[in-house]
Amino acid sequence: MKTILVIDDNEEIRENTAEMLSLHHYRVLTAENGRTGFAAAKADPPDLILCDMMMPESDGQDFLHRAKVDNDLRHIPVVFFSAGTASHFISNKLITASRGFIKKPFLEQDLLTAVERVLTE
Amino acid sequence: MTEEPLHTKPEDYRILIESVKDYAILILDPQGRIISWNKGAEKIKGYTSGEITGRHFSVFYTGEEKAAGVPERNLQKAMKQGRFEDEGWRLRKDGSRFWANVVITALTDEEGKLIGFGKVTRDLTDRKAAEKEIERLNTELKERLLKTETEVFDYKLALDEAAIVAITDQKGIITYVNKNFCKISKYSREELLEQDHRIVNSGYHPKAYIRDLWLTIANGKIWRGELKNRAKDGSYYWVETTIVPFLNEKGKPYQYLSIRNDITLRKEAEEQLYRINEELESKVKERTYELTQALEREKALSEMKSRFVSMASHEFRTPLSAILSSVSLIEHYTAPEQLEKRNKHVERIKSSVKNLTNILDDFLSLEKLEQGRVDVRGTEFNLGSLVEDVIEEMEALVKRKAQTVHLSFDGDATVCQDKKILRNVLLNLLSNAVKYSPEEKGIWISVSTGGEEVELAVRDEGIGIPPEAQQNLFGKFYRADNAVNIQGTGLGLHIVKRYMELIDGGIGFTSEEGNGTTFTLRFPKRLNGE
């Protein structure tokens, strides 16, 4: 069973996403910002990380920076949720470092397709 | 050798007389006929002894004089006075004239009887010519001098008319000034003569400049330059100056002639031009600065707008996302025993819709406020109860972050105000306190209603407001730098401030970054004295 870490500051989205993934037989961990997400990933390295871009205290970029310099976490694929037009938040580095973007609000099917694709690459 | 008295024999005299070439020495008989002729006579008059001896001496006289009987008269005079001297024209053999000095001496024997005349003639031609030349030169010189004097006079006149002129001695004492000098310096001639030229000194020029001037002219060289001088009444004038030293025979200056031109107007124009230029430059600098500032403000506003658009997008998409995923999940929970789960999601959907609605309401409130379409209506109600209601409304969020809200109320709780507006304001302030404070922190609401005014403070221990952000806090769409990642539209405080104005109140705050914030509301207990 694959493990997925969901990082999002919004409780409803975090819980709903976790619930959705559990129903499709994934083991799900959650965290509410980049910092706590990093700690959770270190403690229990997942197979995939779903991460929101805009979060207080420590956002998506911050998480990515931390993860990419960490030996344990650099190889774990990261997919970002984006909920804004925030094109200027998405640097080229981010685009190349991540494995994709899921735009909110997303359909259940879109989420699952993206997850499966990345996990089987 | 012993001196021997000179023996002068008649023979010696004869030799002497005969030999002298510069003087014509003749002896005439009592009638005036020539009986003796010397070498000098031959040279001067041209006749040889043989040609002239026996002839009357009047042959030497000019036609006019001969006709006038001058020769005979001269002899008479000589006879009477013993000696006659005369200067006049005499004729040579070739008929040419020469100017002669003639001395006729009557020769008498021991008894006094006339025995003849001695005539000594000197050719004064050269002398006469020289005299004539001198006279001619003199006249010429006089004419030239007169012409030069006239010319000099004209020059001087021209100079005096055209320029400002002054003459000083070698020590710098004024010996002459012309009319123009008096006019421009406003001193009278009397006030200037015998004064030191420094009387018109303005003190404007650096000492080195003046020193250089004196050095130049003291060395006999002409100095040219511009000078600022001071007139009698204290006003200033500029002159373009040429100072010419007059040198004595030793080459040292004995006086200085200064020729000046009034350039005050030009200098003033120059100064004005310079000033205008400076002003222009500083204006340009100012404008450039203003423009740069404006541009920067534009940029900042534009940035803020795009940040707002991002944020708004995020604000809408988040609840929508929650709704969509909850809907998806409800589709999964079809079994009757999954009712709880279904309800959970139904509630989630409802609250997300509420969220969305709130955000929309914010936008619409702003619109309404800006259009001036907000009705302010005062009703009597219990302020304490209102605050408690608001706290209760926020309970879920507060609990989620394990925060605590403390309320203290002091004074009469009854107010007559716009309940809706106050509710909105309180909701906003409390929601901010919750949002911007970390978990487990406290929030204090204190109300006091003494007198005509209500004072309501909301204090938190949250992230605080950085100094740069404090100025713009109530601005439309404004988000402080330390708040960008926290959900918010930047409209809340702006709307709050406007609401407070509508109910004749105001809002202030104190804050320190990292150390929390206190917002204080003040508003009349009774709206419009109702």
XYZ file of C-alpha atoms in Angstrom, chain B residues 6 14-15 24 35 65 132 185 208 212-213 218 242 247 292 356 368 371 424 438 468 520:
22
model
C 104.929 139.625 -31.212
C 98.156 142.127 -45.182
C 98.928 138.468 -45.287
C 85.304 139.211 -47.510
C 90.790 149.255 -53.886
C 68.575 148.846 -53.012
C 64.834 129.342 -42.344
C 29.234 105.823 -8.949
C 43.564 87.069 -4.859
C 46.540 89.952 -9.306
C 45.112 93.184 -10.741
C 52.327 97.697 -11.260
C 40.685 97.982 -18.878
C 55.101 104.500 -17.889
C 9.411 58.357 -9.800
C -18.027 32.086 -0.007
C -22.234 49.692 -1.211
C -21.705 54.117 -3.563
C -19.971 43.200 11.209
C -1.030 31.188 16.651
C 5.883 49.784 7.313
C -9.659 50.130 19.842
